Amino acid sequence: MVEFFQHIVNGLSLGSTYALIALGYTMVFGVLQLINFAHGDVFMLGAFIGMYTAYALALHTSPSLAALMITLLAAMAGCAIIGFLIERFAYRPLRNAPRINVLITAVGVSLFLEFSGQIIFGADPKFFPQVYQPQGDWMIAGVRLNPLQVINFTISVTLMLVLQFVVFKTRLGRALRAVSFNHELASLMGIPTNRIISLTFVLGSILAGAAGVLVALSYPKIDPLMGIMPGIKAFAAAVLGGIGNITGAVIGSFILGLAEQLIVAYGAPTYRDALAFVILILILLVKPAGIMGVHRAEKV
Amino acid sequence: MPDSTLLNLQDVTVHYGVICATEKVSFSVASGEIVTLIGANGAGKSTTLRAISGLLKPSSGTITFEGENIVGETPNVIVSKGIVHAPEGRGIFLNLSIEENLDLGAWTNPDSDSVKQQLEYVFKLFPRLLERRKQNAGTLSGGEQQMLAIGRALMAKPQLLLLDEPSLGLAPQLIELIFEIICEINKRGTTVLLVEQNAHQALEIAHRGVVLETGKVVLEGPASELKKSEAVQKAYLGG
Ligand SMILES: Nc1ncnc2c1ncn2[C@@H]1O[C@H](COP(=O)(O)OP(=O)(O)OP(=O)(O)O)[C@@H](O)[C@H]1O
Ligand SMILES: [Mg+2]
């Protein structure tokens, strides 16, 4: 039983990481109906920005929570800029182009980031400096908790709550939801739609950047292609939850994280990576729009 | 009234691809007026409003607002200049609450006191919206959505209000109310350009009318004269 709880904790931690990435997919899809294939690569860049920041500031020589926070903030800031640039120079010029052109461009941006990464960082895996090294495990009610996972979960959930607040309680968030409902209508309110779309990419990329550092902390080997698999799975989680829906992306991610952890623990670890798609197919058979997805009906 | 011209369209031609939707449309709206744009389905009424609010870019012609050419400006900039367009088909954000819809209407209004005032005014006009302000706008009936659309357009305190068929699909009583409200808004200082299928009622409240036929202005004049015009009688007033 205790073991089971440990798997649950691990699953929640994994799920929260997927959620950080999935939120970017779902928000961008919400405003542009675009699957931003480059999003997983922004996650990868977050890890590398974190690594270079840690080395530059010698943060790994005195691991602490503060060092982790600095690394995180650097990665989030760097990814915010990258997300802004991707939208500004790759997607905005195609705003009125056919959807397929934008889709191909997204694939292009993804490949560009992956292979630029290989040129700049090198193709071989790098060791991510340990900016935070908790000693031993924490025991809570007989359950052994890995502090890294607790930290990972806490930071992820905090960021998600901040995002939730921004999207649902602020003026900008209201504008973001208006733009995702209908660009033209939003512009008739006086909302600068392009700026709101930029904001969406920036917010999504900030979360992906944070995820990059958090994952690298637990799995400290990073390479320029590390974003592909988590990217695909987070995307699957977003679709599972109902793409375009923020709450759905979080729910989908936790389902996926838990399922993955449990299948590794009790079933067939080899199927770990396929599981996301099995769940996806099963849920979409029952609910084609995803768990939280709704078909909008106009009143006449 | 050439000196009080608020909006002026000069030879405005709009194409959808190769389809020509309006051809050399020219008319003007003076400050303080209600001008109604009437015409059959497909005559180019909505197209004209969309060109004014910047949703469409005319292929030729000029549109000036307070003497300044606004062709080529983005819709959000045009809103900030004081032109608010309540589009055809209500255009409510069905994923937002009623209150949030109204707040978005005030996006360009930086003065929070004036926003509050407008909100009170809108709730006074449409008490139903006040009762349900926390609810999702998608739960409103069609008529209530229309009220919300008009109320939201007022939130920006526009100088010029473009209304595209505000009475569409409403019960006669409600249509009456909407027209009364348009008159009242106008008396409070908002200039109105009104597109209507209900030509009869529109001419009743308007100062002037412009008649469009397959993308061209065929008639223009004081509302009282248009009402008497045989052509208008035959085509739009069922007379
Ligand atoms: N998106 C579009 N693409 C191509 N043609 C269009 C488009 N929108 C309108 N049109 C055409 O432009 C012409 C004018 O349309 P518009 O919507 O302005 O008419 P309207 O006067 O508003 O009609 P209604 O009273 O039915 O609303 C019509 O012939 C219409 O078919
Ligand atoms: Mg129309």
Coordinates of C-alpha atoms in Angstrom, one line a residue, chain A:
Chain A
M1 CA 0.0 0.0 0.0
V2 CA 2.8 2.4 0.9
E3 CA 4.5 1.5 -2.3
F4 CA 1.3 2.3 -4.1
F5 CA 1.2 5.8 -2.6
Q6 CA 4.8 6.3 -3.6
H7 CA 3.9 5.5 -7.2
I8 CA 1.0 8.0 -6.9
V9 CA 3.3 10.7 -5.7
N10 CA 5.7 9.9 -8.6
G11 CA 2.9 10.0 -11.0
L12 CA 1.6 13.3 -9.8
S13 CA 5.1 14.7 -10.1
L14 CA 5.4 13.5 -13.6
G15 CA 1.9 14.7 -14.5
S16 CA 2.7 18.1 -13.2
T17 CA 5.7 18.3 -15.6
Y18 CA 3.5 17.2 -18.5
A19 CA 1.0 19.8 -17.5
L20 CA 3.5 22.7 -17.7
I21 CA 4.3 21.7 -21.2
A22 CA 0.7 20.8 -22.2
L23 CA -0.6 24.3 -21.1
G24 CA 1.5 25.9 -23.8
Y25 CA 0.1 23.6 -26.5
T26 CA -3.4 24.1 -25.4
M27 CA -3.2 27.9 -25.1
V28 CA -1.6 28.4 -28.5
F29 CA -4.1 26.1 -30.0
G30 CA -6.8 28.1 -28.3
V31 CA -5.8 31.4 -29.9
L32 CA -4.5 30.2 -33.2
Q33 CA -5.9 26.7 -33.8
L34 CA -2.2 25.9 -34.4
I35 CA -0.3 22.9 -33.1
N36 CA 2.9 24.4 -32.2
F37 CA 5.3 21.5 -32.9
A38 CA 8.2 23.6 -31.7
H39 CA 6.9 23.8 -28.2
G40 CA 8.7 20.7 -27.0
D41 CA 11.9 22.3 -28.2
V42 CA 11.3 25.4 -26.2
F43 CA 11.2 23.0 -23.2
M44 CA 14.6 21.7 -24.3
L45 CA 16.0 25.2 -24.6
G46 CA 14.8 25.9 -21.1
A47 CA 17.0 23.1 -19.8
F48 CA 20.0 24.4 -21.8
I49 CA 19.5 28.0 -20.7
G50 CA 19.3 26.7 -17.1
M51 CA 22.5 24.8 -17.6
Y52 CA 24.4 27.7 -19.0
T53 CA 23.1 30.0 -16.3
A54 CA 24.1 27.6 -13.6
Y55 CA 27.6 27.3 -15.0
A56 CA 28.0 31.0 -15.6
L57 CA 26.9 31.9 -12.1
A58 CA 28.6 28.9 -10.6
L59 CA 25.3 28.0 -9.0
H60 CA 26.2 24.3 -8.8
T61 CA 29.1 25.0 -6.4
S62 CA 26.6 25.9 -3.7
P63 CA 23.4 24.0 -4.4
S64 CA 20.4 25.5 -2.7
L65 CA 16.8 26.3 -3.2
A66 CA 17.8 29.9 -4.1
A67 CA 20.2 28.5 -6.8
L68 CA 17.3 26.5 -8.2
M69 CA 15.1 29.5 -8.3
I70 CA 17.7 31.6 -10.1
T71 CA 18.1 28.9 -12.7
L72 CA 14.4 28.5 -13.1
L73 CA 13.9 32.3 -13.5
A74 CA 16.7 32.5 -16.1
A75 CA 15.2 29.6 -18.1
M76 CA 11.7 31.1 -17.9
A77 CA 12.9 34.5 -19.0
G78 CA 15.0 33.1 -21.8
C79 CA 12.1 30.9 -23.1
A80 CA 9.7 33.9 -22.9
I81 CA 11.9 35.7 -25.4
I82 CA 12.3 32.6 -27.6
G83 CA 8.5 32.1 -27.6
F84 CA 8.0 35.7 -28.5
L85 CA 10.5 35.5 -31.4
I86 CA 9.0 32.2 -32.7
E87 CA 5.5 33.8 -32.9
R88 CA 6.8 37.1 -34.2
F89 CA 9.0 35.8 -37.0
A90 CA 7.6 32.3 -37.9
Y91 CA 3.9 32.4 -37.3
R92 CA 2.8 36.0 -37.5
P93 CA 3.7 36.5 -41.2
L94 CA 1.4 33.5 -41.9
R95 CA -1.6 34.8 -40.0
N96 CA -3.8 34.7 -43.0
A97 CA -2.1 31.8 -44.8
P98 CA -3.8 28.4 -45.2
R99 CA -3.6 26.2 -42.1
I100 CA -1.4 23.6 -43.8
N101 CA 1.3 26.3 -44.5
V102 CA 1.4 27.2 -40.8
L103 CA 1.5 23.5 -39.8
I104 CA 4.5 22.9 -42.0
T105 CA 6.2 26.0 -40.7
A106 CA 5.7 24.7 -37.1
V107 CA 7.5 21.4 -38.1
G108 CA 10.2 23.6 -39.7
V109 CA 10.7 25.7 -36.6
S110 CA 10.9 22.5 -34.5
L111 CA 13.6 21.0 -36.7
F112 CA 15.4 24.3 -36.8
L113 CA 15.6 24.5 -33.0
E114 CA 16.6 20.9 -32.7
F115 CA 19.4 21.0 -35.2
S116 CA 20.5 24.5 -34.2
G117 CA 20.8 23.0 -30.7
Q118 CA 22.9 20.2 -32.1
I119 CA 25.3 22.7 -33.7
I120 CA 25.4 25.1 -30.8
F121 CA 25.3 22.8 -27.8
G122 CA 26.6 19.6 -29.5
A123 CA 24.7 16.5 -30.2
D124 CA 26.0 14.5 -27.2
P125 CA 24.2 14.6 -23.9
K126 CA 25.3 17.2 -21.4
F127 CA 25.3 16.9 -17.6
F128 CA 22.9 19.2 -16.0
P129 CA 24.5 20.8 -13.0
Q130 CA 23.0 20.0 -9.6
V131 CA 21.8 23.4 -8.5
Y132 CA 19.6 21.8 -5.8
Q133 CA 20.7 18.7 -4.0
P134 CA 18.4 17.6 -1.2
Q135 CA 19.9 15.2 1.3
G136 CA 18.1 11.9 1.7
D137 CA 14.4 11.2 1.4
W138 CA 11.5 12.7 3.3
M139 CA 9.3 10.3 5.2
I140 CA 5.7 11.4 5.6
A141 CA 3.2 9.0 7.1
G142 CA 5.4 6.1 6.1
V143 CA 5.6 7.2 2.5
R144 CA 9.0 7.8 1.3
L145 CA 9.1 11.0 -0.7
N146 CA 11.8 12.1 -3.0
P147 CA 12.3 15.8 -2.2
L148 CA 13.0 16.6 -5.9
Q149 CA 9.7 15.3 -6.8
V150 CA 7.9 17.2 -4.1
I151 CA 9.7 20.4 -5.2
N152 CA 8.9 19.6 -8.8
F153 CA 5.2 19.1 -8.0
T154 CA 5.0 22.2 -5.8
I155 CA 6.7 24.5 -8.2
S156 CA 4.6 23.2 -11.1
V157 CA 1.3 23.5 -9.3
T158 CA 2.3 27.0 -8.1
L159 CA 3.0 28.1 -11.7
M160 CA -0.3 26.6 -12.9
L161 CA -2.2 28.5 -10.2
V162 CA -0.5 31.7 -11.3
L163 CA -1.5 31.0 -14.9
Q164 CA -5.0 30.2 -13.8
F165 CA -5.2 33.5 -12.0
V166 CA -3.8 35.4 -15.0
V167 CA -6.1 33.8 -17.5
F168 CA -9.3 33.9 -15.4
K169 CA -8.9 36.9 -13.1
T170 CA -7.0 39.6 -15.0
R171 CA -7.9 42.0 -17.8
L172 CA -5.2 40.5 -20.1
G173 CA -6.5 37.0 -19.4
R174 CA -10.0 38.1 -20.3
A175 CA -8.6 39.5 -23.6
L176 CA -6.8 36.2 -24.1
R177 CA -10.0 34.2 -23.7
A178 CA -11.8 36.7 -26.0
V179 CA -9.1 36.3 -28.7
S180 CA -9.3 32.5 -28.4
F181 CA -13.1 32.7 -29.0
N182 CA -12.8 34.9 -32.1
H183 CA -10.0 37.2 -33.3
E184 CA -12.2 39.5 -35.3
L185 CA -14.7 40.0 -32.5
A186 CA -11.9 40.7 -30.0
S187 CA -10.4 43.3 -32.3
L188 CA -13.8 45.0 -32.5
M189 CA -13.5 45.5 -28.7
G190 CA -10.3 47.3 -29.3
I191 CA -8.1 44.5 -28.2
P192 CA -4.8 44.4 -30.0
T193 CA -5.0 40.7 -31.0
N194 CA -1.4 40.4 -32.2
R195 CA -0.1 41.5 -28.8
I196 CA -2.4 39.0 -27.0
I197 CA -1.2 36.2 -29.3
S198 CA 2.4 37.2 -28.4
L199 CA 1.4 37.1 -24.8
T200 CA 0.0 33.6 -25.2
F201 CA 3.3 32.3 -26.7
V202 CA 5.2 34.0 -23.9
L203 CA 3.1 32.5 -21.2
G204 CA 3.3 29.0 -22.7
S205 CA 7.0 29.2 -23.2
I206 CA 7.7 30.4 -19.7
L207 CA 6.0 27.3 -18.4
A208 CA 7.9 25.1 -20.8
G209 CA 11.1 26.7 -19.8
A210 CA 10.4 26.0 -16.1
A211 CA 9.5 22.4 -17.0
G212 CA 12.9 22.1 -18.8
V213 CA 14.8 22.9 -15.7
L214 CA 12.6 20.8 -13.4
V215 CA 13.0 17.7 -15.6
A216 CA 16.7 18.3 -16.0
L217 CA 17.0 18.4 -12.2
S218 CA 15.6 14.9 -11.9
Y219 CA 17.1 13.5 -15.1
P220 CA 20.3 15.4 -15.4
K221 CA 21.3 14.3 -18.9
I222 CA 20.1 16.8 -21.4
D223 CA 20.5 16.9 -25.2
P224 CA 19.0 18.9 -28.1
L225 CA 16.4 16.2 -28.9
M226 CA 15.2 15.8 -25.3
G227 CA 12.1 17.8 -26.1
I228 CA 10.6 15.5 -28.6
M229 CA 9.2 12.8 -26.4
P230 CA 7.9 14.9 -23.6
G231 CA 6.5 17.3 -26.2
I232 CA 4.5 14.6 -27.9
K233 CA 3.2 13.2 -24.7
A234 CA 2.2 16.6 -23.3
F235 CA 0.5 17.3 -26.6
A236 CA -1.3 13.9 -26.2
A237 CA -2.3 15.0 -22.7
A238 CA -3.6 18.3 -24.0
V239 CA -5.8 16.5 -26.6
L240 CA -6.9 14.1 -24.0
G241 CA -8.1 16.9 -21.8
G242 CA -9.7 18.7 -24.7
I243 CA -7.3 20.9 -26.6
G244 CA -7.9 24.6 -26.1
N245 CA -9.1 24.0 -22.6
I246 CA -6.7 25.0 -19.8
T247 CA -8.2 22.9 -17.1
G248 CA -8.5 20.0 -19.5
A249 CA -4.7 20.1 -20.2
V250 CA -4.0 19.8 -16.5
I251 CA -6.4 17.0 -16.0
G252 CA -5.1 15.1 -19.1
S253 CA -1.5 15.6 -17.9
F254 CA -2.2 14.1 -14.5
I255 CA -4.0 11.2 -15.9
L256 CA -1.1 10.5 -18.2
G257 CA 1.5 11.0 -15.5
L258 CA -0.3 8.6 -13.1
A259 CA -1.0 6.0 -15.7
E260 CA 2.6 6.0 -16.9
Q261 CA 4.0 5.7 -13.4
L262 CA 1.6 2.8 -12.6
I263 CA 2.3 0.9 -15.8
V264 CA 6.0 1.2 -15.1
A265 CA 5.5 0.0 -11.6
Y266 CA 3.1 -2.8 -12.1
G267 CA 2.8 -3.7 -15.7
A268 CA 5.0 -3.4 -18.6
P269 CA 7.6 -0.7 -18.5
T270 CA 8.4 -1.2 -22.2
Y271 CA 5.0 0.1 -23.1
R272 CA 5.5 3.3 -21.1
D273 CA 5.8 5.6 -24.2
A274 CA 3.0 3.9 -26.1
L275 CA 0.6 4.3 -23.2
A276 CA -0.1 7.9 -23.8
F277 CA -1.5 7.1 -27.2
V278 CA -3.5 4.1 -26.0
I279 CA -5.2 6.3 -23.4
L280 CA -5.6 9.0 -26.0
I281 CA -7.3 6.7 -28.4
L282 CA -9.6 5.2 -25.8
I283 CA -10.8 8.5 -24.5
L284 CA -11.3 10.0 -27.9
L285 CA -13.4 7.0 -28.8
V286 CA -15.8 7.9 -26.0
K287 CA -15.4 11.7 -26.0
P288 CA -14.1 12.9 -29.3
A289 CA -13.5 16.5 -28.1
G290 CA -11.5 15.3 -25.1
I291 CA -12.4 15.2 -21.4
M292 CA -13.2 18.9 -21.0
G293 CA -13.7 19.7 -24.7
V294 CA -17.1 21.2 -25.7
H295 CA -18.6 21.7 -29.0
R296 CA -19.7 25.4 -29.1
A297 CA -23.2 25.9 -30.2
E298 CA -24.2 29.3 -31.5
K299 CA -27.7 30.4 -30.5
V300 CA -29.9 31.5 -33.3

